PDB file of C-alpha atoms in Angstrom:
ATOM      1  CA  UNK G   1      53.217 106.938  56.562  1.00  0.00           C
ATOM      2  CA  UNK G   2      53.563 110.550  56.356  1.00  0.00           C
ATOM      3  CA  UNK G   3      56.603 112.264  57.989  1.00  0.00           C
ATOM      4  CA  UNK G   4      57.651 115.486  58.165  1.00  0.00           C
ATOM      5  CA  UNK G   5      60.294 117.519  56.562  1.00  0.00           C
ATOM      6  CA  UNK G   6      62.669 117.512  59.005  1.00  0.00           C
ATOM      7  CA  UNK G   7      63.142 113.744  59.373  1.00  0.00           C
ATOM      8  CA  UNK G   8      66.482 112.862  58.505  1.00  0.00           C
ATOM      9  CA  UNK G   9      67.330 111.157  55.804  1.00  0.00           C
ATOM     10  CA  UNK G  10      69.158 108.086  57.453  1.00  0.00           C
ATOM     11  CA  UNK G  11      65.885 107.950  60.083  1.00  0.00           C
ATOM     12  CA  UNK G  12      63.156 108.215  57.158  1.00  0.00           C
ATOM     13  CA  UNK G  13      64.966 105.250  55.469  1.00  0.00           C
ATOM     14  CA  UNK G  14      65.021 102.899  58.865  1.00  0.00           C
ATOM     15  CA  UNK G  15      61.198 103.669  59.233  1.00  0.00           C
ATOM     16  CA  UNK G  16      60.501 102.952  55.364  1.00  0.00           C
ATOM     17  CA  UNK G  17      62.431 100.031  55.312  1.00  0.00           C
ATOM     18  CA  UNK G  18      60.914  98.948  58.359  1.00  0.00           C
ATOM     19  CA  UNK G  19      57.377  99.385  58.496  1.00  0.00           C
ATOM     20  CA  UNK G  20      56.426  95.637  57.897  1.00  0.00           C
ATOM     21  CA  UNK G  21      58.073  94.799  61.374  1.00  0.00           C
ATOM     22  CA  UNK G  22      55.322  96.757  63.018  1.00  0.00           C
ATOM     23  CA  UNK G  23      52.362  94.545  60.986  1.00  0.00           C
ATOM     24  CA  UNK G  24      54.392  91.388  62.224  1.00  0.00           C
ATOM     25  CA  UNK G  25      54.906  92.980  66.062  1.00  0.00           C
ATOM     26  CA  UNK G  26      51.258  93.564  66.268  1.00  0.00           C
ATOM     27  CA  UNK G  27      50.316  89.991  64.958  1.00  0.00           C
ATOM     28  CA  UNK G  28      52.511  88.698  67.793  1.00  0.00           C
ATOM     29  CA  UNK G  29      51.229  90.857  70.483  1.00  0.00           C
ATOM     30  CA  UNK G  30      47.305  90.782  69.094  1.00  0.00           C
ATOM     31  CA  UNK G  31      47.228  86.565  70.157  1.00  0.00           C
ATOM     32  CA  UNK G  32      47.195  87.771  73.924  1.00  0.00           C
ATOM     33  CA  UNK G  33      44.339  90.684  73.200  1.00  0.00           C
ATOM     34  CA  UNK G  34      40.383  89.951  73.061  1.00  0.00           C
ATOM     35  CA  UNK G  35      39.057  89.916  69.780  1.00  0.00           C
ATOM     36  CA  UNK G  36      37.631  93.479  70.307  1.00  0.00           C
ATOM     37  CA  UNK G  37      40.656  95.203  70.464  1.00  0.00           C
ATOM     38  CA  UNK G  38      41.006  96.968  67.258  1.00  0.00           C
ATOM     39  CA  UNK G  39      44.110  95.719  65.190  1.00  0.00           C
ATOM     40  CA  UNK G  40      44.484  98.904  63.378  1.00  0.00           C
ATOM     41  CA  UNK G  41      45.107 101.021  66.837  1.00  0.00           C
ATOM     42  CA  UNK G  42      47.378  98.476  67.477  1.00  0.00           C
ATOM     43  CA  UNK G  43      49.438  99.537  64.539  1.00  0.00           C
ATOM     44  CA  UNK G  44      49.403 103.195  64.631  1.00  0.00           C
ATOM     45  CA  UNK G  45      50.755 102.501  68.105  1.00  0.00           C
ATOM     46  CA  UNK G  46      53.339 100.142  66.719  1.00  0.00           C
ATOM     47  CA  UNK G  47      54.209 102.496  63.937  1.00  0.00           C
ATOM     48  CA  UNK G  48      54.580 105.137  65.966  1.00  0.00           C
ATOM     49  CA  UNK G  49      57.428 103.054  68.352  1.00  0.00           C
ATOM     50  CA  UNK G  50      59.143 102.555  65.015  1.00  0.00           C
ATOM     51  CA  UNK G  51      59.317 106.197  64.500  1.00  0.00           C
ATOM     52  CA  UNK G  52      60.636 106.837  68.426  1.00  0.00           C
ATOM     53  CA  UNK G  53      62.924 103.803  67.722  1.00  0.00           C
ATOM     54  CA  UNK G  54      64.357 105.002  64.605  1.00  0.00           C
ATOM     55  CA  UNK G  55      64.935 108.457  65.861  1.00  0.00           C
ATOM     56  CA  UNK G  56      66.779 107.093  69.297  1.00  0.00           C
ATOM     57  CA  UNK G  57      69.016 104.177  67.492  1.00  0.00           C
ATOM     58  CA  UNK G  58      72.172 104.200  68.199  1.00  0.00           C
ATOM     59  CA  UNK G  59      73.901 101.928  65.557  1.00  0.00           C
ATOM     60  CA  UNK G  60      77.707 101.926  67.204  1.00  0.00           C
ATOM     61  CA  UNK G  61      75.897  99.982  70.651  1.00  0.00           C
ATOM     62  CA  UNK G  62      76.279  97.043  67.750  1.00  0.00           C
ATOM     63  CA  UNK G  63      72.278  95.962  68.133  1.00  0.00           C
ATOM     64  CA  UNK G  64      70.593  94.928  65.216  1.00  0.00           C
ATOM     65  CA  UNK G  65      67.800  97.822  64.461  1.00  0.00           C
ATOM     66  CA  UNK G  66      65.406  95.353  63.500  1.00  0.00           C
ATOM     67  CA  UNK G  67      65.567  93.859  67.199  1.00  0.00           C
ATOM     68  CA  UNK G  68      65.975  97.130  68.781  1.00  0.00           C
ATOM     69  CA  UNK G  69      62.859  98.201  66.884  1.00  0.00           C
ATOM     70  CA  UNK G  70      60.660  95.633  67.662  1.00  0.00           C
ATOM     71  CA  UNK G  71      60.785  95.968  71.753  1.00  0.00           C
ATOM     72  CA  UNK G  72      60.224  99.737  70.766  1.00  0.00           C
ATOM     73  CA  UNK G  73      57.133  98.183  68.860  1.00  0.00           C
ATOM     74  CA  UNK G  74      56.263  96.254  71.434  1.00  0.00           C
ATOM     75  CA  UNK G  75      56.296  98.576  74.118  1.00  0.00           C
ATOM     76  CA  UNK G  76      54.478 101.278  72.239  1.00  0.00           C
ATOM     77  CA  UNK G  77      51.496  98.548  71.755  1.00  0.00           C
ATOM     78  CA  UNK G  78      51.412  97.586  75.660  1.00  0.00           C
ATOM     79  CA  UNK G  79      51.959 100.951  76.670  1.00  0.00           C
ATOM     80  CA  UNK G  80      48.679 102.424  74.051  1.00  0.00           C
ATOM     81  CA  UNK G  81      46.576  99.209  74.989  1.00  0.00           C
ATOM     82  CA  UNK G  82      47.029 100.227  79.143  1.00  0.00           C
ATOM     83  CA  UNK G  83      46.648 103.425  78.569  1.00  0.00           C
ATOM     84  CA  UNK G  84      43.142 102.685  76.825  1.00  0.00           C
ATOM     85  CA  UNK G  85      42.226 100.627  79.634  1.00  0.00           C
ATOM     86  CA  UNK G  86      40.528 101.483  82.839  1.00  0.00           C
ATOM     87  CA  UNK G  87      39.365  98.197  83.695  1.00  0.00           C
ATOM     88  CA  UNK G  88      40.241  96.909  86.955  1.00  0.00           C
ATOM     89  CA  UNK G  89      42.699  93.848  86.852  1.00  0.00           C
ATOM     90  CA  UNK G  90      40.210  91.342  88.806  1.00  0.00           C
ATOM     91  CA  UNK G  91      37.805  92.723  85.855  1.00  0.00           C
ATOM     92  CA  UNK G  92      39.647  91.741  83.043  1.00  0.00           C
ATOM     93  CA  UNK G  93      40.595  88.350  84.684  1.00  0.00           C
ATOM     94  CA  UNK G  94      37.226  88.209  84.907  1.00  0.00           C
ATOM     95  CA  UNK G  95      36.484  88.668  81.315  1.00  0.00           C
ATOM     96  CA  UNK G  96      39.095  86.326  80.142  1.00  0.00           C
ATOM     97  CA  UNK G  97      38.000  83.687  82.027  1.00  0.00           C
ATOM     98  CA  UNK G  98      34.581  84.406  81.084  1.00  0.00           C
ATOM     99  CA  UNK G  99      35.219  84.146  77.476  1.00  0.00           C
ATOM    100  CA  UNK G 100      37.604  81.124  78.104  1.00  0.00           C
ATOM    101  CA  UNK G 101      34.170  79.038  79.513  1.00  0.00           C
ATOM    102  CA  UNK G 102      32.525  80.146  76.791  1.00  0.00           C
ATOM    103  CA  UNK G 103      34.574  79.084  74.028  1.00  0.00           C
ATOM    104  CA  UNK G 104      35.564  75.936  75.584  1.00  0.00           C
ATOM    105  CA  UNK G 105      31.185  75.457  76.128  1.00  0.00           C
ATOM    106  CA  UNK G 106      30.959  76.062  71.933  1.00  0.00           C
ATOM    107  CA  UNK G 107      33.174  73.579  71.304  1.00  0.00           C
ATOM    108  CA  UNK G 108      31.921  70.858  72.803  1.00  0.00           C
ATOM    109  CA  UNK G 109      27.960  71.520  72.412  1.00  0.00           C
ATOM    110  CA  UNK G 110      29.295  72.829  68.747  1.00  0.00           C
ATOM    111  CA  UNK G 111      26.378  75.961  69.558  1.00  0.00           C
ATOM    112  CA  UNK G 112      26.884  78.815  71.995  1.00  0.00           C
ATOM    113  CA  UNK G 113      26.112  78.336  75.376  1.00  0.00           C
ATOM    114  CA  UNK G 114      22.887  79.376  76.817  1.00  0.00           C
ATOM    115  CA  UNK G 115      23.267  82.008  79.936  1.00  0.00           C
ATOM    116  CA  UNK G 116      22.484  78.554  82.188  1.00  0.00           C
ATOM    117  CA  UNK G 117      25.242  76.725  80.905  1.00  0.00           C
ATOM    118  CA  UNK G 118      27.658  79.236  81.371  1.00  0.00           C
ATOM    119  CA  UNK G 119      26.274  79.818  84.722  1.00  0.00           C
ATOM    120  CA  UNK G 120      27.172  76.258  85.899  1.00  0.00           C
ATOM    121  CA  UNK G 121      30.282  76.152  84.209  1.00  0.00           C
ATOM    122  CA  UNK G 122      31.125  79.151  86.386  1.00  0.00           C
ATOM    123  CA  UNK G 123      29.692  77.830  89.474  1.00  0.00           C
ATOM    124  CA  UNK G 124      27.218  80.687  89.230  1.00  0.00           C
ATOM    125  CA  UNK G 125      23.661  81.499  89.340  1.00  0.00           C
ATOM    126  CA  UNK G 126      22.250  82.917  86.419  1.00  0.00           C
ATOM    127  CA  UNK G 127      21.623  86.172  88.108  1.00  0.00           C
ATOM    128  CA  UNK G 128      25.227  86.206  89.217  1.00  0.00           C
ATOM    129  CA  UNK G 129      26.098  85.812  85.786  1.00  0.00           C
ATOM    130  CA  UNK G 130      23.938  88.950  84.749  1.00  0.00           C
ATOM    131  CA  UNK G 131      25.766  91.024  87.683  1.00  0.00           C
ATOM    132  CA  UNK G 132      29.508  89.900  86.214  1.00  0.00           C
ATOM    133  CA  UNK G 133      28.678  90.472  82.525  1.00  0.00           C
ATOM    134  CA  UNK G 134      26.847  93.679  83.839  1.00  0.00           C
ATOM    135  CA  UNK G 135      30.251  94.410  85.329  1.00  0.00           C
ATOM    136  CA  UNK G 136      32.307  94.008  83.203  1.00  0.00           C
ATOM    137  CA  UNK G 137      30.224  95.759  80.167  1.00  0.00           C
ATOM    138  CA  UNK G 138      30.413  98.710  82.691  1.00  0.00           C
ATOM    139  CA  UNK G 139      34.163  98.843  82.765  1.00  0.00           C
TER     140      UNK G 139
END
């Protein structure tokens, strides 16, 4: 990571020292993501929350910097991932239970489900189906 000039030096060192807490923040945080959301966004959010957190710590408030860092982290992931996300909520319920049918359909035919199977684990008609995924492939 890059920073600039003016960066103190007491701020440059918390950020150095640091920057693996934003790889293990993201792992925590990625579990409750589908896989398609890129990993690597997820960091340069993260790292930049270290940066913002290392620049507002206040070390006589007697809180650890590591734990005062990683709700920075955290909150610069969530905040990034909503802000890259225009679905509507009933959407991505949706689409999580959607993929939730469908991995729990692989697992016990050991093969991904056909479009009929996930239909009437859905309590769907296959056209329904087509008019959800369409849905949700739209938002």
């Amino acid at each position: 990571m890059t920073m600039r000039a003016g960066t103190d030096p007491k701020t440059r060192e918390l950020i150095e020292q640091h920057l693996p807490l934003v790889r293990h923040v993201v792992f925590q945080v990625a579990v409750n993501f589908p896989r398609h959301v890129d990993r690597e966004e997820l960091a340069t959010a993260g790292a930049l929350g270290l940066v913002e957190a290392a620049k507002r710590y206040e070390e006589d408030r007697g809180v650890p910097f590591d734990r005062f860092a990683a709700q920075r982290i955290r909150g610069a992931i969530l905040d990034a991932v909503r802000a890259a996300d225009w679905a509507p909520r009933s959407v991505r319920n949706l689409a999580r239970r959607l993929e939730s049918i469908e991995q729990r359909l692989a697992s016990s035919l050991g093969r991904m489900p056909s479009a009929m199977e996930t239909a009437e684990a859905l309590g769907v008609t296959e056209a329904e189906l087509r008019r959800l995924q369409d849905k949700m492939f739209r938002s």
